[in-house]
């Protein structure tokens, strides 16, 4: 299991490359929940998500021969963009396996902005794995898993570390939980920084595998979870489950409507663009499911990648 | 004409009441324009716009007898909300004259959140003025003009002052120009802070009265300007024209498409919600109409009030 030292070392490694993201607060939000809430804005991280921290940390730790052979990951989400950008910066060849149903804007961004190679597969988990496996066997690529990887988790934990360095007086740290990389890393950072800090996870009711796993002690599965928080549809792995069972104090669930309400609140009142996954911890505090009265609460805003092209196309027609 | 001292005094008066707004920057934006750009996020000011600074400063300076009689303004925009909130904080009765075509959400926010009295008028400039004038004569209200008022201008200038206190090394300050309150105040703050700072205004081509007034030396009019930058449809007054002619180095114009492009860029890449008026200076630098290469440029993001309810209603249907 990774330690607080691992996260501190990861931070030393990546701090000149990542954005030191701002911490925002809102009088309206504080009054609503009767506590002081600090949003760690990883939506303003490079590639628009905390994922860049873990990807860069993992890639920079590869041996020279692995770097030369290149890396691979399968995703059309934030982790893929993070691996692509980190690879570009480090001069590593990156292959991203994407479903052939991915929006062309995302494919083009990965190819043009980050200069990664895109390989298409069928739109199924099986096809993704098979395509990836074949390319690894053929080319000797190293798979960069989005969360089942100690360096990725340590990198993810640097967001909470940076937050605590800036605001050492926090009582509570909250993060959304999907595969558990961010929550694991955040929990090790928080408890290592100060063992009295309470760490909470936040998860959509419609993808409550982490909640169930946390209570049962084994990795529980969600069959095809139906949530708009698309970053949180994945399930824990053994590695993240163990860390979360050891360090996290509780996990809270919220409905889809609560997620959208929270997202709208943050866009309208705090004027920042966050993706649905990032609204999940905000939904937990707004729906008063967690006792935080008079506490100082840090929330990791995991990302801000949300397709706005249709919205602006409509706007152009006005 | 107000002085740098007036702005400093205004800031002493309001600094504990206003939000000290954050300054954001973006690697992508800096690379695109080959300079360092700092956004002063007044979209994160109370009521979501810089207008709160001027309204609070003006209201706090009223004599006791004027405070007792109450204030009035006619607007359905940011200034009205600012006057309403400042009045609530100072315990002053506020009347807001709004067209009977105003969206109910705005009317309700003004009534419920800020506890101001709303009086409806016909949707014409003439009806607004007549309704307001009648109420002033009947009740002895004090009119709080959105920009033709020294205290409002001094308050508006505190955003640039706060920005310069945090980043004293700026070479250029830019602000959008409508009635000219923000640009006037910013220009006095900037030149007073350091006479070498260059001050630029940014205006929609479709509402180019300030540009024409700046060059002709007299207040030019726009008949019913057609721009999405709804905060910039007003024209200068003699007071703001004189300040702008004295302190502003140039005014640049941008098209509607350039404004929308800039707005989309800021939402998508910088992850903040800005209103169309605030996108106008960003459009000026993105379209390379102004020489800022290798300079440090501060831009006042005037506000972030943009109706997102339809967008989220659509989102709920998915």
Coordinates of C-alpha atoms in Angstrom, one line a residue:
Chain A
X1 CA 0.0 0.0 0.0
X2 CA 1.4 3.4 -0.9
X3 CA 2.3 5.8 1.9
X4 CA 2.2 9.6 2.6
X5 CA 5.9 9.7 1.6
X6 CA 5.0 8.3 -1.8
X7 CA 2.6 11.1 -2.4
X8 CA 5.1 13.7 -1.2
X9 CA 7.7 12.3 -3.6
X10 CA 5.2 12.3 -6.4
X11 CA 4.5 15.9 -5.7
X12 CA 8.2 16.8 -5.8
X13 CA 8.4 15.1 -9.2
X14 CA 5.3 16.7 -10.8
X15 CA 4.9 20.1 -9.1
X16 CA 6.7 22.1 -11.8
X17 CA 4.7 20.4 -14.6
X18 CA 1.1 20.4 -13.1
X19 CA -0.9 23.5 -12.6
X20 CA -1.1 24.6 -8.9
X21 CA -4.9 24.9 -9.1
X22 CA -6.9 27.5 -7.3
X23 CA -9.1 27.0 -4.3
X24 CA -12.5 28.7 -4.6
X25 CA -15.2 29.3 -2.0
X26 CA -18.6 30.9 -2.0
X27 CA -20.5 32.8 0.6
X28 CA -23.8 31.4 -0.7
X29 CA -22.6 27.8 -0.5
X30 CA -21.1 28.4 3.0
X31 CA -24.4 29.9 4.2
X32 CA -26.4 27.1 2.7
X33 CA -24.5 24.3 4.5
X34 CA -23.4 26.3 7.5
X35 CA -19.8 25.5 7.2
X36 CA -16.7 26.7 5.2
X37 CA -16.3 24.8 1.9
X38 CA -13.1 25.0 -0.2
X39 CA -13.2 23.7 -3.7
X40 CA -9.9 22.5 -5.0
X41 CA -10.3 23.3 -8.7
X42 CA -8.8 20.4 -10.6
X43 CA -11.2 21.3 -13.4
X44 CA -8.5 23.9 -14.0
X45 CA -5.7 21.3 -14.1
X46 CA -4.0 20.6 -17.4
X47 CA -6.4 18.5 -19.7
X48 CA -9.2 19.8 -17.4
X49 CA -8.9 17.0 -14.8
X50 CA -6.9 15.7 -11.8
X51 CA -6.0 12.7 -14.0
X52 CA -3.0 14.6 -15.4
X53 CA -1.2 14.3 -12.0
X54 CA -1.4 10.5 -11.9
X55 CA -0.6 10.0 -15.6
X56 CA 2.5 12.2 -15.5
X57 CA 3.7 10.7 -12.2
X58 CA 3.4 7.1 -13.6
X59 CA 4.9 7.9 -17.0
X60 CA 7.9 9.7 -15.5
X61 CA 8.7 6.6 -13.4
X62 CA 8.9 4.2 -16.3
X63 CA 12.3 2.7 -17.1
X64 CA 14.1 4.1 -20.2
X65 CA 13.4 0.9 -22.1
X66 CA 9.7 1.1 -21.3
X67 CA 9.6 4.7 -22.3
X68 CA 11.2 3.8 -25.6
X69 CA 8.6 1.1 -26.4
X70 CA 5.7 3.4 -25.5
X71 CA 2.5 3.3 -23.5
X72 CA -1.1 2.4 -24.1
X73 CA -4.5 3.0 -22.4
X74 CA -8.1 2.4 -23.3
X75 CA -10.5 5.2 -22.6
X76 CA -12.2 8.1 -24.3
X77 CA -12.2 10.1 -21.1
X78 CA -9.9 12.3 -19.0
X79 CA -7.4 9.6 -18.3
X80 CA -6.7 9.1 -22.0
X81 CA -6.1 12.8 -22.5
X82 CA -3.9 12.9 -19.5
X83 CA -1.8 10.0 -20.7
X84 CA -1.6 11.6 -24.1
X85 CA -0.4 14.9 -22.8
X86 CA 2.0 13.5 -20.3
X87 CA 3.5 11.3 -23.1
X88 CA 3.9 14.3 -25.3
X89 CA 5.7 16.2 -22.6
X90 CA 8.0 13.3 -21.8
X91 CA 8.6 12.3 -25.5
X92 CA 6.9 8.9 -25.1
X93 CA 4.9 7.3 -27.9
X94 CA 1.2 6.9 -26.6
X95 CA -1.5 4.7 -28.1
X96 CA -5.1 5.4 -27.0
X97 CA -7.7 2.7 -27.7
X98 CA -11.1 4.4 -28.2
X99 CA -14.5 3.0 -29.2
X100 CA -15.4 3.7 -32.8
X101 CA -18.4 5.6 -31.5
X102 CA -16.3 8.3 -29.8
X103 CA -17.1 11.8 -30.8
X104 CA -14.8 13.0 -33.6
X105 CA -13.9 16.2 -31.6
X106 CA -12.4 14.0 -28.9
X107 CA -10.5 11.8 -31.4
X108 CA -9.1 14.9 -33.1
X109 CA -8.1 16.5 -29.8
X110 CA -6.2 13.4 -28.8
X111 CA -4.5 13.2 -32.2
X112 CA -3.8 16.8 -32.9
X113 CA -3.4 18.6 -29.6
X114 CA -1.6 15.7 -27.8
X115 CA -0.1 13.9 -30.8
X116 CA -1.1 10.5 -29.6
X117 CA -2.0 7.5 -31.8
X118 CA -5.7 6.6 -31.8
X119 CA -6.7 3.0 -32.4
X120 CA -10.4 2.2 -32.7
X121 CA -12.2 -0.8 -31.2
X122 CA -15.8 -1.9 -31.0
X123 CA -17.9 -0.1 -28.3
X124 CA -17.7 -2.9 -25.7
X125 CA -15.5 -3.5 -22.7
X126 CA -14.4 -6.8 -24.2
X127 CA -13.3 -5.3 -27.5
X128 CA -11.4 -2.6 -25.7
X129 CA -9.5 -5.1 -23.6
X130 CA -8.8 -7.4 -26.6
X131 CA -7.6 -4.6 -28.8
X132 CA -5.4 -3.3 -26.0
X133 CA -4.0 -6.7 -25.2
X134 CA -3.2 -7.4 -28.8
X135 CA -1.2 -4.2 -29.2
X136 CA 0.7 -4.8 -26.0
X137 CA 1.7 -8.3 -27.1
X138 CA 2.7 -7.0 -30.6
X139 CA 4.6 -3.8 -29.6
X140 CA 5.6 -4.2 -26.0
X141 CA 3.6 -1.2 -24.8
X142 CA 3.2 -0.6 -21.1
X143 CA -0.4 -0.3 -20.0
X144 CA -1.2 2.8 -17.9
X145 CA -4.2 1.7 -15.9
X146 CA -6.5 4.6 -14.8
X147 CA -6.4 3.7 -11.1
X148 CA -5.1 0.1 -10.5
X149 CA -1.5 1.6 -10.4
X150 CA 0.4 2.9 -7.3
X151 CA 2.0 5.7 -9.2
X152 CA -1.3 6.9 -10.6
X153 CA -2.9 6.8 -7.1
X154 CA 0.1 8.7 -5.6
X155 CA -0.2 11.3 -8.3
X156 CA -3.9 11.6 -7.8
X157 CA -3.2 12.2 -4.1
X158 CA -1.1 15.3 -4.8
X159 CA -4.3 17.3 -5.4
X160 CA -5.3 16.8 -1.7
X161 CA -1.8 17.4 -0.6
X162 CA -1.5 20.7 -2.5
X163 CA -4.9 21.7 -1.0
X164 CA -3.7 20.9 2.5
X165 CA -0.4 22.7 2.0
X166 CA -2.5 25.8 1.1
X167 CA -5.2 25.3 3.8
X168 CA -3.7 23.2 6.6
X169 CA -6.8 23.8 8.8
X170 CA -9.3 21.6 7.0
X171 CA -11.4 19.2 9.1
X172 CA -12.9 17.2 6.3
X173 CA -11.8 16.1 2.8
X174 CA -14.3 14.8 0.3
X175 CA -13.8 13.4 -3.2
X176 CA -16.0 11.5 -5.7
X177 CA -15.4 7.8 -6.1
X178 CA -15.4 5.8 -9.3
X179 CA -12.5 3.4 -9.7
X180 CA -11.2 4.8 -6.4
X181 CA -7.9 6.3 -7.5
X182 CA -8.7 9.9 -6.5
X183 CA -10.4 8.9 -3.2
X184 CA -7.5 6.5 -2.3
X185 CA -4.8 9.0 -3.0
X186 CA -6.8 11.8 -1.3
X187 CA -7.3 9.7 1.8
X188 CA -3.6 8.8 2.2
X189 CA -2.7 12.4 1.7
X190 CA -5.2 13.6 4.2
X191 CA -4.5 11.0 7.0
X192 CA -0.8 11.4 6.4
X193 CA -1.0 15.2 6.7
X194 CA -3.1 15.0 9.8
X195 CA -4.7 11.8 11.1
X196 CA -7.6 13.8 12.6
X197 CA -8.9 14.8 9.2
X198 CA -12.1 13.0 8.3
X199 CA -12.2 11.6 4.7
X200 CA -15.5 11.0 2.9
X201 CA -16.3 9.6 -0.5
X202 CA -19.3 10.6 -2.6
X203 CA -20.9 8.3 -5.2
X204 CA -24.0 8.3 -7.4
X205 CA -26.8 6.0 -6.0
X206 CA -27.0 4.5 -9.5
X207 CA -23.4 3.4 -9.4
X208 CA -23.1 2.5 -5.7
X209 CA -20.5 -0.3 -6.0
X210 CA -17.9 1.5 -3.9
X211 CA -20.5 2.1 -1.2
X212 CA -21.3 -1.6 -1.2
X213 CA -17.7 -2.7 -1.4
X214 CA -16.8 -0.4 1.4
X215 CA -19.3 -2.1 3.6
X216 CA -18.9 -5.7 2.4
X217 CA -15.2 -5.7 2.2
X218 CA -15.0 -7.2 -1.3
X219 CA -15.1 -5.7 -4.7
X220 CA -18.7 -5.4 -5.7
X221 CA -19.8 -4.9 -9.3
X222 CA -22.3 -2.6 -11.1
X223 CA -23.8 -4.0 -14.2
X224 CA -24.0 -1.1 -16.7
X225 CA -24.6 1.7 -14.2
X226 CA -27.0 4.4 -15.5
X227 CA -25.6 7.7 -14.1
X228 CA -24.8 11.0 -15.8
X229 CA -21.6 11.1 -13.7
X230 CA -19.8 9.3 -16.4
X231 CA -16.4 9.4 -14.7
X232 CA -17.8 7.3 -11.8
X233 CA -19.2 4.3 -13.7
X234 CA -16.1 2.2 -13.1
X235 CA -15.8 -0.1 -10.1
X236 CA -13.1 -0.3 -7.4
X237 CA -10.2 -2.8 -7.7
X238 CA -8.6 -4.7 -4.8
X239 CA -5.9 -2.1 -4.5
X240 CA -8.2 0.9 -4.1
X241 CA -10.7 -1.0 -2.0
X242 CA -8.0 -1.8 0.6
X243 CA -6.8 1.8 0.8
X244 CA -10.4 3.1 1.1
X245 CA -11.4 0.5 3.8
X246 CA -8.4 1.6 5.8
X247 CA -8.5 5.4 5.4
X248 CA -12.0 6.5 4.4
X249 CA -14.5 7.3 7.2
X250 CA -17.7 7.0 5.1
X251 CA -19.2 7.0 1.6
X252 CA -22.4 8.9 0.8
X253 CA -24.8 8.3 -2.0
X254 CA -26.8 10.9 -4.1
X255 CA -29.6 10.7 -6.7
X256 CA -29.2 11.8 -10.3
X257 CA -31.5 14.8 -9.7
X258 CA -29.3 15.8 -6.7
X259 CA -26.3 15.6 -8.9
X260 CA -27.8 17.9 -11.6
X261 CA -29.1 20.3 -9.0
X262 CA -25.6 20.5 -7.5
X263 CA -24.0 21.0 -10.9
X264 CA -26.4 23.8 -11.8
X265 CA -25.7 25.4 -8.4
X266 CA -22.0 25.5 -9.0
X267 CA -22.2 26.7 -12.6
X268 CA -24.8 29.4 -11.7
X269 CA -23.6 30.6 -8.4
X270 CA -19.9 29.9 -8.3
X271 CA -19.4 30.5 -12.0
X272 CA -17.2 27.5 -12.7
X273 CA -17.7 24.7 -15.2
X274 CA -17.6 21.3 -13.6
X275 CA -18.5 17.9 -15.0
X276 CA -21.2 15.8 -13.5
X277 CA -18.8 13.6 -11.5
X278 CA -17.4 16.6 -9.7
X279 CA -20.9 17.7 -8.7
X280 CA -21.4 14.5 -6.6
X281 CA -19.6 15.6 -3.4
X282 CA -21.4 19.0 -3.7
X283 CA -24.7 17.1 -4.0
X284 CA -23.8 15.2 -0.8
X285 CA -23.3 18.4 1.2
X286 CA -26.2 20.3 -0.3
X287 CA -28.6 17.4 0.5
X288 CA -27.4 17.5 4.1
X289 CA -26.5 13.8 4.1
X290 CA -23.3 14.4 6.0
X291 CA -22.6 16.2 9.3
X292 CA -20.3 19.1 8.5
X293 CA -21.8 21.9 10.5
X294 CA -19.2 24.6 11.5
X295 CA -16.4 22.4 9.9
X296 CA -13.9 23.4 7.2
X297 CA -14.5 21.1 4.3
X298 CA -12.2 20.6 1.3
X299 CA -13.7 19.1 -1.8
X300 CA -11.7 17.9 -4.8
X301 CA -13.4 19.1 -8.0
X302 CA -12.2 16.3 -10.2
X303 CA -12.7 17.8 -13.6
X304 CA -14.5 20.2 -15.9
X305 CA -14.7 18.4 -19.2
X306 CA -18.2 18.7 -20.5
X307 CA -19.3 19.0 -24.1
X308 CA -20.5 22.5 -24.7
X309 CA -20.4 22.6 -28.5
X310 CA -24.2 22.0 -28.9
X311 CA -24.9 24.7 -26.3
X312 CA -22.8 27.2 -28.2
X313 CA -24.1 26.1 -31.6
X314 CA -27.6 26.9 -30.3
X315 CA -26.3 30.2 -29.0
X316 CA -24.9 31.1 -32.4
X317 CA -28.4 30.7 -33.9
X318 CA -30.0 33.3 -31.7
Chain B
X1 CA -13.2 64.2 -12.3
X2 CA -12.6 61.5 -9.7
X3 CA -9.0 60.8 -8.7
X4 CA -6.9 57.7 -7.7
X5 CA -7.4 58.8 -4.1
X6 CA -11.2 58.4 -4.5
X7 CA -10.7 54.9 -5.7
X8 CA -8.4 54.1 -2.8
X9 CA -10.9 55.6 -0.4
X10 CA -13.7 53.6 -2.0
X11 CA -11.7 50.4 -1.6
X12 CA -11.1 51.1 2.2
X13 CA -14.8 51.6 2.5
X14 CA -15.9 48.4 0.7
X15 CA -13.1 45.9 1.0
X16 CA -14.6 44.0 3.9
X17 CA -18.0 43.7 2.2
X18 CA -16.9 42.7 -1.4
X19 CA -15.3 39.5 -2.4
X20 CA -11.6 39.7 -3.0
X21 CA -12.0 38.0 -6.3
X22 CA -9.5 35.5 -7.7
X23 CA -7.1 36.0 -10.6
X24 CA -7.0 33.1 -13.0
X25 CA -4.6 32.4 -15.9
X26 CA -4.3 29.7 -18.5
X27 CA -1.3 28.1 -20.2
X28 CA -3.4 27.6 -23.4
X29 CA -4.5 31.3 -23.5
X30 CA -1.0 32.5 -22.8
X31 CA 0.5 30.4 -25.6
X32 CA -2.2 31.4 -28.0
X33 CA -1.5 35.2 -27.6
X34 CA 2.2 34.9 -26.7
X35 CA 1.8 37.0 -23.5
X36 CA 0.8 36.5 -19.9
X37 CA -2.9 37.1 -19.3
X38 CA -4.5 37.5 -15.9
X39 CA -8.3 37.4 -15.6
X40 CA -9.7 39.4 -12.6
X41 CA -12.8 37.2 -11.9
X42 CA -15.5 39.7 -11.1
X43 CA -17.9 37.0 -12.3
X44 CA -17.2 35.7 -8.8
X45 CA -18.0 39.0 -7.1
X46 CA -21.2 39.2 -5.1
X47 CA -24.3 39.2 -7.4
X48 CA -22.0 37.8 -10.0
X49 CA -20.6 41.1 -11.3
X50 CA -18.3 44.0 -10.6
X51 CA -21.4 46.2 -10.3
X52 CA -21.7 45.4 -6.6
X53 CA -18.6 47.4 -5.9
X54 CA -20.0 50.7 -7.3
X55 CA -23.5 50.2 -5.9
X56 CA -22.2 49.5 -2.4
X57 CA -19.8 52.4 -2.5
X58 CA -22.5 54.9 -3.7
X59 CA -25.1 53.7 -1.2
X60 CA -22.8 53.8 1.8
X61 CA -22.0 57.5 1.0
X62 CA -25.6 58.7 1.1
X63 CA -26.6 61.0 3.9
X64 CA -28.8 59.6 6.7
X65 CA -31.9 61.3 5.4
X66 CA -31.4 60.0 1.9
X67 CA -30.8 56.5 3.3
X68 CA -34.1 56.7 5.2
X69 CA -36.0 57.8 2.1
X70 CA -34.7 55.0 0.0
X71 CA -33.1 54.5 -3.4
X72 CA -34.3 53.6 -6.9
X73 CA -32.8 52.3 -10.1
X74 CA -34.2 51.1 -13.4
X75 CA -32.6 48.0 -14.9
X76 CA -33.2 44.3 -15.1
X77 CA -29.5 43.6 -15.2
X78 CA -26.5 43.3 -12.9
X79 CA -26.7 46.9 -11.6
X80 CA -30.2 46.4 -10.3
X81 CA -29.2 43.2 -8.4
X82 CA -26.2 45.1 -7.0
X83 CA -28.3 48.0 -5.8
X84 CA -30.8 45.6 -4.3
X85 CA -28.1 43.6 -2.4
X86 CA -26.2 46.7 -1.2
X87 CA -29.4 48.2 0.0
X88 CA -30.3 45.0 1.9
X89 CA -26.9 45.0 3.6
X90 CA -27.1 48.7 4.5
X91 CA -30.8 48.5 5.6
X92 CA -32.0 50.9 2.9
X93 CA -35.3 50.5 1.1
X94 CA -34.7 49.8 -2.7
X95 CA -37.1 50.1 -5.6
X96 CA -36.2 48.5 -8.9
X97 CA -38.1 49.5 -12.0
X98 CA -38.2 46.6 -14.4
X99 CA -39.9 46.1 -17.7
X100 CA -43.0 43.9 -17.5
X101 CA -41.3 41.6 -19.9
X102 CA -38.5 40.6 -17.5
X103 CA -38.1 36.9 -16.8
X104 CA -39.9 35.9 -13.6
X105 CA -36.8 34.3 -12.3
X106 CA -35.0 37.6 -12.3
X107 CA -38.0 39.4 -10.7
X108 CA -38.2 36.7 -8.0
X109 CA -34.5 36.8 -7.3
X110 CA -34.7 40.6 -6.8
X111 CA -37.7 40.3 -4.6
X112 CA -36.9 37.2 -2.5
X113 CA -33.1 37.0 -2.4
X114 CA -32.5 40.7 -2.1
X115 CA -35.8 41.9 -0.6
X116 CA -36.1 44.8 -3.0
X117 CA -39.4 46.2 -4.2
X118 CA -40.0 45.6 -7.9
X119 CA -42.2 48.1 -9.9
X120 CA -43.1 47.2 -13.4
X121 CA -43.1 49.5 -16.4
X122 CA -43.6 49.1 -20.2
X123 CA -40.7 47.7 -22.1
X124 CA -39.4 51.0 -23.4
X125 CA -36.7 53.4 -22.3
X126 CA -39.3 56.2 -22.1
X127 CA -41.6 54.2 -19.8
X128 CA -38.6 53.3 -17.6
X129 CA -37.6 56.9 -17.1
X130 CA -41.2 58.1 -16.6
X131 CA -42.0 55.4 -14.0
X132 CA -38.7 56.1 -12.2
X133 CA -39.2 59.9 -12.3
X134 CA -42.7 59.6 -10.9
X135 CA -41.6 57.5 -8.0
X136 CA -38.8 59.8 -7.2
X137 CA -41.1 62.8 -7.1
X138 CA -43.7 61.0 -5.0
X139 CA -41.3 59.3 -2.5
X140 CA -38.1 61.3 -2.5
X141 CA -36.0 58.3 -3.6
X142 CA -32.4 58.8 -4.7
X143 CA -31.6 57.6 -8.1
X144 CA -28.5 55.3 -8.3
X145 CA -27.4 55.7 -11.9
X146 CA -25.4 52.6 -13.2
X147 CA -22.5 54.7 -14.3
X148 CA -23.2 58.5 -14.4
X149 CA -22.2 58.8 -10.8
X150 CA -18.7 59.4 -9.3
X151 CA -19.1 57.0 -6.4
X152 CA -20.3 54.2 -8.7
X153 CA -17.3 54.8 -11.0
X154 CA -14.8 54.9 -8.0
X155 CA -16.3 51.6 -6.8
X156 CA -16.0 50.0 -10.2
X157 CA -12.3 51.1 -10.3
X158 CA -11.6 49.1 -7.1
X159 CA -11.5 45.8 -9.2
X160 CA -8.5 47.1 -11.1
X161 CA -6.9 48.4 -7.9
X162 CA -7.3 45.0 -6.2
X163 CA -5.9 43.3 -9.3
X164 CA -2.9 45.7 -9.3
X165 CA -2.3 45.3 -5.6
X166 CA -2.1 41.5 -6.2
X167 CA -0.1 41.8 -9.5
X168 CA 1.8 45.1 -9.5
X169 CA 3.8 44.1 -12.6
X170 CA 1.1 44.4 -15.2
X171 CA 1.8 46.3 -18.4
X172 CA -1.7 46.5 -19.8
X173 CA -5.2 46.7 -18.3
X174 CA -8.2 45.9 -20.5
X175 CA -11.9 46.2 -19.7
X176 CA -15.2 46.1 -21.7
X177 CA -17.0 49.4 -22.3
X178 CA -20.7 50.0 -22.3
X179 CA -21.7 53.1 -20.3
X180 CA -18.1 53.4 -19.5
X181 CA -18.2 53.1 -15.7
X182 CA -15.9 50.1 -15.5
X183 CA -13.5 51.4 -18.1
X184 CA -13.4 54.9 -16.5
X185 CA -12.8 53.5 -13.0
X186 CA -10.2 51.0 -14.2
X187 CA -8.3 53.6 -16.2
X188 CA -8.0 56.0 -13.2
X189 CA -6.9 53.1 -11.0
X190 CA -4.3 51.9 -13.5
X191 CA -2.8 55.3 -14.4
X192 CA -2.8 56.3 -10.7
X193 CA -1.1 53.1 -9.7
X194 CA 1.5 53.4 -12.4
X195 CA 1.2 56.0 -15.2
X196 CA 3.1 53.6 -17.6
X197 CA 0.3 51.0 -17.6
X198 CA -1.5 51.0 -20.9
X199 CA -5.3 50.9 -20.7
X200 CA -7.5 49.5 -23.5
X201 CA -11.2 49.4 -23.9
X202 CA -13.0 46.6 -25.7
X203 CA -16.4 47.0 -27.4
X204 CA -18.7 45.1 -29.8
X205 CA -18.6 46.4 -33.3
X206 CA -22.4 46.4 -33.3
X207 CA -22.4 48.8 -30.4
X208 CA -19.4 51.0 -31.2
X209 CA -20.6 54.3 -29.7
X210 CA -17.7 54.4 -27.2
X211 CA -15.2 53.9 -30.0
X212 CA -16.7 56.7 -32.1
X213 CA -17.1 59.0 -29.0
X214 CA -13.5 58.3 -28.1
X215 CA -12.4 59.5 -31.5
X216 CA -14.9 62.4 -32.1
X217 CA -14.7 63.8 -28.6
X218 CA -18.5 63.9 -28.1
X219 CA -21.0 61.4 -26.9
X220 CA -22.1 59.4 -29.9
X221 CA -25.4 57.4 -29.9
X222 CA -26.3 53.8 -30.9
X223 CA -29.8 53.3 -32.1
X224 CA -31.0 50.0 -30.7
X225 CA -27.6 48.2 -31.0
X226 CA -27.9 44.5 -31.9
X227 CA -25.2 42.7 -29.8
X228 CA -25.3 39.6 -27.6
X229 CA -23.1 41.5 -25.2
X230 CA -26.3 42.9 -23.5
X231 CA -24.3 44.7 -20.8
X232 CA -22.6 46.9 -23.4
X233 CA -25.6 48.3 -25.2
X234 CA -25.6 51.5 -23.3
X235 CA -23.8 54.6 -24.4
X236 CA -21.2 56.8 -22.6
X237 CA -22.2 59.9 -20.7
X238 CA -20.2 63.2 -20.6
X239 CA -18.7 62.1 -17.3
X240 CA -17.3 58.8 -18.5
X241 CA -16.3 60.2 -21.9
X242 CA -14.1 62.8 -20.3
X243 CA -12.3 60.2 -18.1
X244 CA -11.9 57.8 -21.0
X245 CA -10.5 60.4 -23.4
X246 CA -8.0 61.4 -20.7
X247 CA -6.8 58.0 -19.6
X248 CA -7.6 55.3 -22.1
X249 CA -5.0 54.6 -24.8
X250 CA -7.2 52.9 -27.3
X251 CA -10.5 51.1 -27.9
X252 CA -10.8 47.9 -30.0
X253 CA -13.9 46.5 -31.7
X254 CA -14.9 42.8 -32.2
X255 CA -17.6 41.0 -34.2
X256 CA -20.4 39.0 -32.7
X257 CA -18.8 35.8 -33.9
X258 CA -15.5 36.7 -32.3
X259 CA -17.4 37.4 -29.0
X260 CA -19.1 33.9 -29.0
X261 CA -15.8 32.2 -30.0
X262 CA -14.0 33.9 -27.1
X263 CA -16.8 33.1 -24.7
X264 CA -16.8 29.4 -25.7
X265 CA -13.0 29.4 -25.4
X266 CA -13.1 30.7 -21.8
X267 CA -15.9 28.3 -20.7
X268 CA -14.3 25.2 -22.4
X269 CA -10.7 25.8 -21.7
X270 CA -10.6 28.0 -18.5
X271 CA -13.7 26.4 -17.0
X272 CA -15.3 29.6 -15.9
X273 CA -18.8 30.9 -16.7
X274 CA -18.6 34.4 -18.1
X275 CA -21.3 36.5 -19.7
X276 CA -21.0 37.7 -23.3
X277 CA -19.9 41.2 -22.2
X278 CA -16.9 39.7 -20.4
X279 CA -15.9 37.8 -23.5
X280 CA -15.3 41.1 -25.5
X281 CA -11.8 41.9 -24.2
X282 CA -10.8 38.2 -24.6
X283 CA -12.1 38.4 -28.2
X284 CA -9.9 41.4 -28.8
X285 CA -6.7 39.6 -27.7
X286 CA -7.7 36.3 -29.4
X287 CA -8.3 38.1 -32.7
X288 CA -4.8 39.7 -32.4
X289 CA -6.2 43.2 -32.9
X290 CA -3.9 44.6 -30.2
X291 CA -0.2 44.5 -29.7
X292 CA 0.4 42.7 -26.4
X293 CA 3.3 40.3 -27.3
X294 CA 5.4 39.4 -24.3
X295 CA 3.4 41.8 -22.1
X296 CA 1.6 41.1 -18.8
X297 CA -2.1 41.8 -19.5
X298 CA -4.8 42.1 -16.8
X299 CA -8.4 41.8 -18.0
X300 CA -11.4 42.6 -15.9
X301 CA -14.0 39.8 -16.3
X302 CA -17.0 42.0 -15.6
X303 CA -19.6 39.3 -14.8
X304 CA -20.9 35.8 -15.1
X305 CA -24.7 36.1 -15.1
X306 CA -26.0 34.0 -17.9
X307 CA -29.3 32.2 -17.9
X308 CA -28.5 28.5 -17.7
X309 CA -32.0 27.2 -16.8
X310 CA -32.9 26.1 -20.3
X311 CA -29.5 24.4 -20.7
X312 CA -30.0 22.4 -17.4
X313 CA -33.7 21.7 -18.3
X314 CA -32.5 20.0 -21.5
X315 CA -29.8 18.2 -19.5
X316 CA -32.5 16.8 -17.1
X317 CA -34.4 15.3 -20.1
X318 CA -31.4 13.2 -21.2

